Tab-separated table of C-alpha atoms in Angstrom:
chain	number	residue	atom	x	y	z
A	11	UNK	CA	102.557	91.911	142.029
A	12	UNK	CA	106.234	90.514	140.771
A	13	UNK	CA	104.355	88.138	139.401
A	14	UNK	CA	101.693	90.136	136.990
A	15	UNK	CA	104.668	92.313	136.316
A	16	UNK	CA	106.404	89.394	134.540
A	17	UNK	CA	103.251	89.123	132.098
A	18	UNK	CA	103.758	92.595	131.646
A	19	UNK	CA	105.271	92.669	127.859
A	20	UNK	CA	107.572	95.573	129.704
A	21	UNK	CA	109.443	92.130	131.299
A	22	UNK	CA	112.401	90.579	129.863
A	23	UNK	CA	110.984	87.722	130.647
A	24	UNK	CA	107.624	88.146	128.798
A	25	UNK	CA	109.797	87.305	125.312
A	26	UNK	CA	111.058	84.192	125.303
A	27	UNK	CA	111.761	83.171	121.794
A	28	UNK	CA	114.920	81.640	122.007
A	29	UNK	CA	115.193	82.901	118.130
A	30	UNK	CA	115.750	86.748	119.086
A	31	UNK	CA	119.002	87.768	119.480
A	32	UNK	CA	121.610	90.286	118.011
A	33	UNK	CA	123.285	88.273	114.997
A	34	UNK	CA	119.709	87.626	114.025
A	35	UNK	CA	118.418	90.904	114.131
A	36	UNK	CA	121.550	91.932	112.437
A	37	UNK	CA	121.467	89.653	109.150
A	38	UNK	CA	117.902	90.942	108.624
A	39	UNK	CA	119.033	94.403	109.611
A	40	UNK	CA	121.597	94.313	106.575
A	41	UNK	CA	119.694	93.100	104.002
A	42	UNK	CA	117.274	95.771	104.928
A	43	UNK	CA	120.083	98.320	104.748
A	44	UNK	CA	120.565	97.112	101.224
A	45	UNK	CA	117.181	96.908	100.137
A	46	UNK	CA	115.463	99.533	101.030
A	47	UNK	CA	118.284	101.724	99.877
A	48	UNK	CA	117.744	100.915	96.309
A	49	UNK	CA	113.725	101.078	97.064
A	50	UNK	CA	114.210	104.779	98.043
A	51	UNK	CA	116.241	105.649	94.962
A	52	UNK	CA	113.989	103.715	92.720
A	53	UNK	CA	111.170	105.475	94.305
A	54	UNK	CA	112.872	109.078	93.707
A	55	UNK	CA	113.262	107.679	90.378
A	56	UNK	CA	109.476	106.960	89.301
A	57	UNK	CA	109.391	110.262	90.965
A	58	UNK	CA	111.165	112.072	88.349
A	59	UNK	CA	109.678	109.602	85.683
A	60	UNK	CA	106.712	112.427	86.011
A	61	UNK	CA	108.689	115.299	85.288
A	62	UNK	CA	106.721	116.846	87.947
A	63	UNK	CA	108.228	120.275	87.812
A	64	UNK	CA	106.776	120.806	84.252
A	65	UNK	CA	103.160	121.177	84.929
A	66	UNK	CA	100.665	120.864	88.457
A	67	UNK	CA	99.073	118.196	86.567
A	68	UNK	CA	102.118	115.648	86.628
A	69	UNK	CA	102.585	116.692	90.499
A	70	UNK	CA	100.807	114.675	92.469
A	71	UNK	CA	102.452	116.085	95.976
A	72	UNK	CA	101.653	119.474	96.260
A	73	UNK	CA	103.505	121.668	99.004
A	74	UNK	CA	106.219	119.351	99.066
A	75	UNK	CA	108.651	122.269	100.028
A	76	UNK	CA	112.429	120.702	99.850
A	77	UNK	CA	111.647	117.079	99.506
A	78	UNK	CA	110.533	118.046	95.763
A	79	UNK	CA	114.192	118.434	94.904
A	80	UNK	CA	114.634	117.343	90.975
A	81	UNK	CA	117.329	116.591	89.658
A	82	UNK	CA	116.934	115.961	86.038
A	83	UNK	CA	114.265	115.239	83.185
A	84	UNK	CA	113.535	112.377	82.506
A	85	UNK	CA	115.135	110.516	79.680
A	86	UNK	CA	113.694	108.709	76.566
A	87	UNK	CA	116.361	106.134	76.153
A	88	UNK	CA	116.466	103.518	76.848
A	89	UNK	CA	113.564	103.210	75.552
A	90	UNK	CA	112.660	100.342	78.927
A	91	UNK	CA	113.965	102.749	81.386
A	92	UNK	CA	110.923	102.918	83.085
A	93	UNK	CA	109.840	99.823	83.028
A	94	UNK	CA	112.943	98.293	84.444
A	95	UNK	CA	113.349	101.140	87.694
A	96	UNK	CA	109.213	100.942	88.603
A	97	UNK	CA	109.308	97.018	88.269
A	98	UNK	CA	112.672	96.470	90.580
A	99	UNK	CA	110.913	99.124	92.976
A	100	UNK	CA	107.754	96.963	93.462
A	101	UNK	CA	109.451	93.670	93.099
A	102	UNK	CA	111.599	94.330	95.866
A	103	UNK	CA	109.228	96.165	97.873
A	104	UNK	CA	107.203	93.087	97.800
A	105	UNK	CA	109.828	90.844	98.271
A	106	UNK	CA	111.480	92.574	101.028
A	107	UNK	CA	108.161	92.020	103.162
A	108	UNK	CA	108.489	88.873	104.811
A	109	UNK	CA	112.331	90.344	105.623
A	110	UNK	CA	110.625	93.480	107.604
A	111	UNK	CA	108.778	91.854	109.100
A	112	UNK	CA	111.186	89.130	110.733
A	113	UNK	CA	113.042	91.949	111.533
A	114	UNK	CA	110.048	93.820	113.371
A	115	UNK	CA	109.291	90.686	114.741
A	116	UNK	CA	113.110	89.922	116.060
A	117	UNK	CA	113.049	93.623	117.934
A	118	UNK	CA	109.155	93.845	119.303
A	119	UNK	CA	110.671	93.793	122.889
A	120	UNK	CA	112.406	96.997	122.444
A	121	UNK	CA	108.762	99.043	121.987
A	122	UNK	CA	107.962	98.020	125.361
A	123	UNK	CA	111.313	98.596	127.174
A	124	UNK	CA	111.124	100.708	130.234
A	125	UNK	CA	112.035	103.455	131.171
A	126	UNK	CA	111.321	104.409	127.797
A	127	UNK	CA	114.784	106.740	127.910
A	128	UNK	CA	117.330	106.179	129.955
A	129	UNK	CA	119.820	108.592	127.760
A	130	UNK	CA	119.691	111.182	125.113
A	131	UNK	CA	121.436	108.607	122.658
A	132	UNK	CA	118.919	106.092	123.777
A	133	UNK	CA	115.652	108.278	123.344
A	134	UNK	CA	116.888	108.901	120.074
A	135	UNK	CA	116.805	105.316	119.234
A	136	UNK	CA	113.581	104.770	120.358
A	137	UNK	CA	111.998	107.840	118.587
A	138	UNK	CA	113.788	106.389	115.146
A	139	UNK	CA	112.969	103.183	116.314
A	140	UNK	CA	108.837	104.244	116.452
A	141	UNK	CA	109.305	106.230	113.279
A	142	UNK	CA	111.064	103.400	111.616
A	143	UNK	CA	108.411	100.437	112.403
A	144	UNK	CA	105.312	103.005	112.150
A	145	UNK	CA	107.004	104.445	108.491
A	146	UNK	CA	107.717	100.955	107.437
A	147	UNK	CA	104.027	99.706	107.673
A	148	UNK	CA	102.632	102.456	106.622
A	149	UNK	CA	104.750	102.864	103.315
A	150	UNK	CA	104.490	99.209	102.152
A	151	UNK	CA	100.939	99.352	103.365
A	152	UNK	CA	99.959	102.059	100.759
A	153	UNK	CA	102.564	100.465	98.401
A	154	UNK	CA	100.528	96.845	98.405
A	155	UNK	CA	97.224	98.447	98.370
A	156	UNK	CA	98.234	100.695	95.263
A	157	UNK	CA	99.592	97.196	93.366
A	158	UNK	CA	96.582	95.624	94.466
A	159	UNK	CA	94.178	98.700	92.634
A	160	UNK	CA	92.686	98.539	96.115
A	161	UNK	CA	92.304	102.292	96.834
A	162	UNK	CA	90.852	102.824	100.191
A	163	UNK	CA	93.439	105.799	101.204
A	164	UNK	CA	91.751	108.431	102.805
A	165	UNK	CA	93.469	110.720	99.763
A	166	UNK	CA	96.038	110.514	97.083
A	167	UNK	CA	98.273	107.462	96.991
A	168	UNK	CA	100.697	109.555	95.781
A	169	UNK	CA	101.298	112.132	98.328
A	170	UNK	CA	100.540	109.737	101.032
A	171	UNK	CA	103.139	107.455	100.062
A	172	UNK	CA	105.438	110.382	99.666
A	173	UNK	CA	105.639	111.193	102.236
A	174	UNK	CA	105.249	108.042	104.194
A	175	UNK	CA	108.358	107.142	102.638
A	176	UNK	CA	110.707	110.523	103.354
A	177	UNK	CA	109.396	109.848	107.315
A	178	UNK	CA	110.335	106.190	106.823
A	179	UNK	CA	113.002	106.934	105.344
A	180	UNK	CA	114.559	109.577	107.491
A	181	UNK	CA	114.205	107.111	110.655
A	182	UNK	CA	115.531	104.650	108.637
A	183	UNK	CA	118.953	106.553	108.010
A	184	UNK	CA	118.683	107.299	111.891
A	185	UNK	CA	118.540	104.393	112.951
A	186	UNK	CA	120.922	102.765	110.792
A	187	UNK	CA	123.658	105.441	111.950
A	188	UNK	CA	122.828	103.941	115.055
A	189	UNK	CA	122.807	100.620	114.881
A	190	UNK	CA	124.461	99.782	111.862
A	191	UNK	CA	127.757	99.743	113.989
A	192	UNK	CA	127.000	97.124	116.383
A	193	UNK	CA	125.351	94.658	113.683
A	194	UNK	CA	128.662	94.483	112.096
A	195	UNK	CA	130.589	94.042	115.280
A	196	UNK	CA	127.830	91.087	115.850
A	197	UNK	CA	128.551	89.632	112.617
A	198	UNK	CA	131.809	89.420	113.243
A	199	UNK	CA	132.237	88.316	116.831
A	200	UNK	CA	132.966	84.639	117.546
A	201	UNK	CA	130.420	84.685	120.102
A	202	UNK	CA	127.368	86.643	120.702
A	203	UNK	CA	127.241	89.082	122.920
A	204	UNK	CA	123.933	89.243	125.223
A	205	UNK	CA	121.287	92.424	124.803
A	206	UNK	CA	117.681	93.168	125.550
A	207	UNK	CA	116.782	91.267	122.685
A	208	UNK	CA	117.953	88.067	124.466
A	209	UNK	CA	115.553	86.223	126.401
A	210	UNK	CA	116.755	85.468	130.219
A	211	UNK	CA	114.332	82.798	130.457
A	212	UNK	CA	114.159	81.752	126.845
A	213	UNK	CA	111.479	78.651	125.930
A	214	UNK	CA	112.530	75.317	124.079
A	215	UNK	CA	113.443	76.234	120.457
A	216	UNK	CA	111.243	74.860	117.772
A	217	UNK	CA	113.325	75.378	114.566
A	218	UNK	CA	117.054	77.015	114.425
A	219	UNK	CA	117.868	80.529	114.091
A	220	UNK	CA	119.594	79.117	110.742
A	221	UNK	CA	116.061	77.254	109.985
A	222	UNK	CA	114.287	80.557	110.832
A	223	UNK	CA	116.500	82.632	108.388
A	224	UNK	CA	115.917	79.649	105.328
A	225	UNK	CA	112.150	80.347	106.060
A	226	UNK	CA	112.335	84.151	105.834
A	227	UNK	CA	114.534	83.767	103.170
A	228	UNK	CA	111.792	81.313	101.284
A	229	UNK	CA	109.260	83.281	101.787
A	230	UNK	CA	110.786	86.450	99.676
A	231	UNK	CA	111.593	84.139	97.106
A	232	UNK	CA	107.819	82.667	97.018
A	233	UNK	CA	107.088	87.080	97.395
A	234	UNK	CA	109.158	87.155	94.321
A	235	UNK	CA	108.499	83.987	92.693
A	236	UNK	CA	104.117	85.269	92.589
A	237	UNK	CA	104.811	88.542	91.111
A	238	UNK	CA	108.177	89.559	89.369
A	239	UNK	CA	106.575	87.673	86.022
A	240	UNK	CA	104.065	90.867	85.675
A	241	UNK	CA	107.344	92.569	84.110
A	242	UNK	CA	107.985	89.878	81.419
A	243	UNK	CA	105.490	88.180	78.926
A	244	UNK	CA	104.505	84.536	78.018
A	245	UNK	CA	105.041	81.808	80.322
A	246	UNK	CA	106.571	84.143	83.525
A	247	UNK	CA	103.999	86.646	83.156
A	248	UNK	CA	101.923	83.459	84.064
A	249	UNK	CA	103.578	82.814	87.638
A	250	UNK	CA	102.707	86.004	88.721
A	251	UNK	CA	99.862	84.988	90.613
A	252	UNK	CA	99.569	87.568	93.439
A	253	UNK	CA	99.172	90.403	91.008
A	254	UNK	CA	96.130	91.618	89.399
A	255	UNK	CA	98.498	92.443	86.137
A	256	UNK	CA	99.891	88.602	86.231
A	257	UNK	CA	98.288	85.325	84.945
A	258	UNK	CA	97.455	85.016	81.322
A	259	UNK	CA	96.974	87.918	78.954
A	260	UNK	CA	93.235	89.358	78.635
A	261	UNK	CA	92.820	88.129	75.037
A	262	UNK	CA	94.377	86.878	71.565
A	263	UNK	CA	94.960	89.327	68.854
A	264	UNK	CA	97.137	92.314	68.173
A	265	UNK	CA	94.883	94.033	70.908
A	266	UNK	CA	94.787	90.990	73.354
A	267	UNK	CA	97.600	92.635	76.039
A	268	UNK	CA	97.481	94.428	79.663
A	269	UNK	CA	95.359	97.511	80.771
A	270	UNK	CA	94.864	99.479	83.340
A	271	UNK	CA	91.635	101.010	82.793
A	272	UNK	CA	89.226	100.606	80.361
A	273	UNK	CA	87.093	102.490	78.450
A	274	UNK	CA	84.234	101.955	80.432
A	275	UNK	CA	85.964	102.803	83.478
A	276	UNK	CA	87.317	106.113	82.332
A	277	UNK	CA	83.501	107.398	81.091
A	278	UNK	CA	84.215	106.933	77.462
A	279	UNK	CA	80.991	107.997	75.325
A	280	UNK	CA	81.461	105.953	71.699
A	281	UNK	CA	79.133	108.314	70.352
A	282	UNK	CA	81.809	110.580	70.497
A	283	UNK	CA	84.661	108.075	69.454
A	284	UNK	CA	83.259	107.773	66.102
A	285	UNK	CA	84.827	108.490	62.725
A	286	UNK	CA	82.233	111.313	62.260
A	287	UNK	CA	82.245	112.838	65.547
A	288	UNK	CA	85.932	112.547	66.496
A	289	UNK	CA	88.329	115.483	66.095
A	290	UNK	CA	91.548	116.260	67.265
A	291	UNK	CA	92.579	119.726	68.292
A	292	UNK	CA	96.281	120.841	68.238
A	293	UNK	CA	97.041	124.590	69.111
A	294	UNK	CA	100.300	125.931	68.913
A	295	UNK	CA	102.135	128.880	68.027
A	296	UNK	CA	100.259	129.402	64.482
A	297	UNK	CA	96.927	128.645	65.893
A	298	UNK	CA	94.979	125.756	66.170
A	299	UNK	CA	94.194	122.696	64.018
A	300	UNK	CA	91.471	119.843	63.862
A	301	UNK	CA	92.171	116.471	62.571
A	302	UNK	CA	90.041	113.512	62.465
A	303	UNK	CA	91.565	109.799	62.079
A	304	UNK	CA	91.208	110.118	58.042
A	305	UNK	CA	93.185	112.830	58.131
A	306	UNK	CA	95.685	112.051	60.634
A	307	UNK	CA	96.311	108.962	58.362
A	308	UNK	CA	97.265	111.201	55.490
A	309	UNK	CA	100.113	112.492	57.231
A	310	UNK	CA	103.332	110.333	57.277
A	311	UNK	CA	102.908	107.661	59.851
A	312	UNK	CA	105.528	105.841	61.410
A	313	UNK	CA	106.351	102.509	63.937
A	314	UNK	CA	107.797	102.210	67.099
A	315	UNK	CA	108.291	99.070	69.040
A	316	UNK	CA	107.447	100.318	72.923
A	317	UNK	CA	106.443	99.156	76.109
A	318	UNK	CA	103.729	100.205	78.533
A	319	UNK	CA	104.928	100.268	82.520
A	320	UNK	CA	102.817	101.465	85.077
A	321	UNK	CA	103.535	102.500	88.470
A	322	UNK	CA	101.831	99.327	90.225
A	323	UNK	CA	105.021	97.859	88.833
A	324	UNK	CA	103.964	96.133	85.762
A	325	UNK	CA	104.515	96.257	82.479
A	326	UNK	CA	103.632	94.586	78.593
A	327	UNK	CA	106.238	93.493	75.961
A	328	UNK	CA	107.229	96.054	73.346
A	329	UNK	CA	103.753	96.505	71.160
A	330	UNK	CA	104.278	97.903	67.501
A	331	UNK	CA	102.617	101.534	67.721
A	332	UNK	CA	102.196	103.155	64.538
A	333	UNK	CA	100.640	106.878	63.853
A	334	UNK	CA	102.115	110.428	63.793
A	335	UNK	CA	104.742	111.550	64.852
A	336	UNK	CA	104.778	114.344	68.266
A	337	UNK	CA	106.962	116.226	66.405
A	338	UNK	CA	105.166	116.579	63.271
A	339	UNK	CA	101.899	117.551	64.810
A	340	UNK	CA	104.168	120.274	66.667
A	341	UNK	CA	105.016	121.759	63.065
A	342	UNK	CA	101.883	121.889	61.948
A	343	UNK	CA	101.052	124.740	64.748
A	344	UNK	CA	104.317	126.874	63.935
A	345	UNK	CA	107.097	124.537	65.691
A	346	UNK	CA	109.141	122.930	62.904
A	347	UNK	CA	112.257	122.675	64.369
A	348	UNK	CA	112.121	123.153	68.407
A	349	UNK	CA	109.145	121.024	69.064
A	350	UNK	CA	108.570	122.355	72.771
A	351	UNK	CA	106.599	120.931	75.398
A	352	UNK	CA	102.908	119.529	74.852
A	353	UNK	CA	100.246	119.679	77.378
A	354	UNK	CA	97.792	116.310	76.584
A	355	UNK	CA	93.970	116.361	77.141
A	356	UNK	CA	91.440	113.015	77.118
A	357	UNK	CA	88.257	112.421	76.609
A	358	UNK	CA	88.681	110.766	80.112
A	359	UNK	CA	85.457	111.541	82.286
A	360	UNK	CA	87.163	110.240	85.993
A	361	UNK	CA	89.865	109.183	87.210
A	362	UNK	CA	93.292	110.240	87.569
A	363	UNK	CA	95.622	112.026	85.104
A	364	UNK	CA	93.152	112.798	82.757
A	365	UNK	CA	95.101	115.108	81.205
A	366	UNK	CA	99.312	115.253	81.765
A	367	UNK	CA	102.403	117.096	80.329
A	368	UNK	CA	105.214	115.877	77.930
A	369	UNK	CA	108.803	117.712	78.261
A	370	UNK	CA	110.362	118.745	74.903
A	371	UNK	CA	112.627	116.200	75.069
A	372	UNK	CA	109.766	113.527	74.800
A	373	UNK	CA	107.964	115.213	72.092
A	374	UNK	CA	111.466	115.822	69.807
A	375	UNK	CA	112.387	111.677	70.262
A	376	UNK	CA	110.701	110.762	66.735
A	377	UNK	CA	109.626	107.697	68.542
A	378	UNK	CA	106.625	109.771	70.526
A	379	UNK	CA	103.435	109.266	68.586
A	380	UNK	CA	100.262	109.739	68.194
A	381	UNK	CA	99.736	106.476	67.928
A	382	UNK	CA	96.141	105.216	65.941
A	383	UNK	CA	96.940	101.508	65.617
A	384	UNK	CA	98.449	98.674	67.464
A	385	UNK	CA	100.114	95.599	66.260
A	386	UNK	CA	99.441	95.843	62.834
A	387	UNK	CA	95.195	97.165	63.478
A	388	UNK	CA	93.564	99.922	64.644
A	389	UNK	CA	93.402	100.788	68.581
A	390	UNK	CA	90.943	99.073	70.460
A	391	UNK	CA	88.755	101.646	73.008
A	392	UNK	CA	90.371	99.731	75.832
A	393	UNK	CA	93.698	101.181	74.359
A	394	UNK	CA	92.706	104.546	73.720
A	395	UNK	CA	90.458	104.274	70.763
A	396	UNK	CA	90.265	106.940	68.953
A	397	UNK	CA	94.145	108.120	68.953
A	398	UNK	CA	96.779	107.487	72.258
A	399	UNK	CA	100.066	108.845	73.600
A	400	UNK	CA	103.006	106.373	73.440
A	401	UNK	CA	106.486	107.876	74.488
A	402	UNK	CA	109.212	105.945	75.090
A	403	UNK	CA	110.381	105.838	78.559
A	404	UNK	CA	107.442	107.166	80.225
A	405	UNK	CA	105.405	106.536	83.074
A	406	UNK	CA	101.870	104.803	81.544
A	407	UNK	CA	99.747	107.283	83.064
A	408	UNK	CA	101.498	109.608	80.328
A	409	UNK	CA	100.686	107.337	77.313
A	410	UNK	CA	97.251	109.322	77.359
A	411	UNK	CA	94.648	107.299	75.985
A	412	UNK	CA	91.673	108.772	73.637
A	413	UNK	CA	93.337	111.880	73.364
A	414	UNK	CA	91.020	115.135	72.328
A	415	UNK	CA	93.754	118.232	72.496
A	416	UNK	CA	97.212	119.035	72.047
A	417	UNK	CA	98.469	122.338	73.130
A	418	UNK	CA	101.878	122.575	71.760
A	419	UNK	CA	104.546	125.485	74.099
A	420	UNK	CA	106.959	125.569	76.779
A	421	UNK	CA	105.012	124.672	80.236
């Protein structure tokens, strides 16, 4: 009986890495401290990208009660806001996985531990502790499979990972209360003191706890090293290896950079794109308007250099857009000088945010177009063929591509 009890992973004895131990759970610990720290505020961040309190459309999270708090609306400069917050949110989620899970790895005998509480300070460790490893896979679980396009969720990515991440999170700050305490005390002491992560019958070591941290250490840099290029162009976008957005660019030409879905994808009829069949319709406070691409042209166009950044993280260069002004169209339905809020429709058949919402702020910026060509020629029907959304700033789900209405008021 002592015997099978000592196979039991409930035994000290069934553990017996001589790795584990309480500096080496600490290190980890406080680069996870750091880390995901700045992944929760990044990820509040893209949250706000969305302005999501200015339509249901651009809230993907319904009933969110409290945890919808909002603090601002989102800016248009600078003008790569967006695209620098959502890519250090991914990199570093992605980055910080080989971290976690040394770290999950180092504590794995504390799951089993009986009696599961021996004190009310102690169950409350191993409730955050449960929280904290079931929140952690679960959030970068969703998070991976959402950069990878692979959408298997049995929903929404983004109210899953919403609120994946508050219960992650939440344990996370629990635990850390806890625990952050000792890890510094174990940084500091001379010698290390002896816990239930220590092994009272440890086996012969294979590498150094010093060798171990190198190799968790090289293996973010190699999680960094295969996908931080998506962010940048030419040669680094070309080490990003491990992302469907990295490697080469789809094709040559003032058309040949990133999307996310294509025309095909998104239903697009090109009976319907056509120079005779197209029409934009802008309503506002006057009434409503309808423009085709000829005419469009004959109002003043202007350029803006701009990026596209998604929320998988990446992002292109700064393309030139060139078209009409938000603001203009806004005047032409009775708004000449407080352009308000726009609500955006697409031709878009499927798919998410086929239509979205654009605070005031983003309209007045005389950088928001209508955009109608790229890079010097007209929009491809990848890019959003026949007329597309670019704002500065913005989440690319907002850029609405092949655009058929603009209704022009506050929201």
């Amino acid at each position: 009986m002592r015997d099978l009890a000592s196979r039991l992973p409930s035994s000290p004895g069934f553990w017996r890495s001589p790795l584990r131990g309480p500096r080496f759970t600490a290190v980890l610990g406080l680069v996870l401290l750091v880390g995901i720290t700045v992944l929760f505020v990044t990820g509040l961040l893209s949250y706000a990208a969305y302005n999501p309190d200015l339509d249901p459309v651009n809230d993907k999270t319904p009933d969110k009660g409290l945890l919808g708090f909002y603090l601002f609306a989102w800016p248009t400069d600078p003008h790569w806001l967006y695209r620098l917050t959502q890519g250090v949110h991914v990199t570093l989620g992605l980055t910080l996985i080989p971290v976690l899970l040394a770290k999950l790895w180092s504590v794995v005998p504390r799951l089993f531990t009986l009696p599961p509480a021996r004190s009310l300070a102690h169950a409350l460790e191993r409730v955050s502790l449960l929280l904290l490893v079931g929140g952690a896979l679960f959030t970068f679980l969703t998070g991976v499979l959402n950069i990878q396009l692979d959408y298997v969720f049995p929903g929404s990515f983004y109210p899953l990972h919403f609120y994946g991440a508050w219960v992650f999170f939440a344990a996370f700050v629990a635990h850390a209360a806890l625990k952050v305490p000792v890890a510094l005390r174990n940084l500091r002491a001379m010698r290390e003191e002896r816990d239930d992560l220590v092994s009272p019958r440890p086996g012969p070591p294979t590498v150094s706890r010093r060798g171990a941290l190198w190799l968790v250490g090289g293996g973010a840099l190699l999680m960094f090293g295969t996908n931080a290029g998506r962010s940048f162009d030419g040669a680094l976008r070309e080490t990003a290896v491990l992302s469907p957005h990295g490697g080469p660019e789809p094709g040559n030409g003032p058309g040949g950079f990133q999307v996310n879905k294509t025309a095909a994808y998104a239903g697009i009829d090109p009976a319907e794109t056509s120079e005779d069949a197209w029409r934009l319709v802008v309503t506002g406070r006057t009434g409503t308007v309808r423009l085709g691409r000829a005419e469009l042209r004959r109002l003043e166009q202007y350029s803006a250099a701009l990026p596209i950044a998604c929320v998988e993280g990446w992002s292109t260069s700064d393309q030139w857009w060139r078209g009409v002004r938000l603001r203009d169209l806004a005047a032409l339905v009775g708004f000449e000088d407080d352009p308000p809020d726009v609500f955006v429709e697409s031709l878009q058949r499927r798919g998410a945010f086929r239509s979205g919402a654009l605070r005031a702020n983003q309209v007045a910026d005389p950088r928001s177009l209508l955009a109608l060509d790229v890079n010097g020629e007209a929009l491809s029907p990848d890019h959003g063929y026949p007329a597309r959304i670019i704002v500065p700033a913005a989440p690319g789900v907002l850029n609405t591509k092949w655009v058929a209405r603009l209704t022009f008021g506050d929201l």
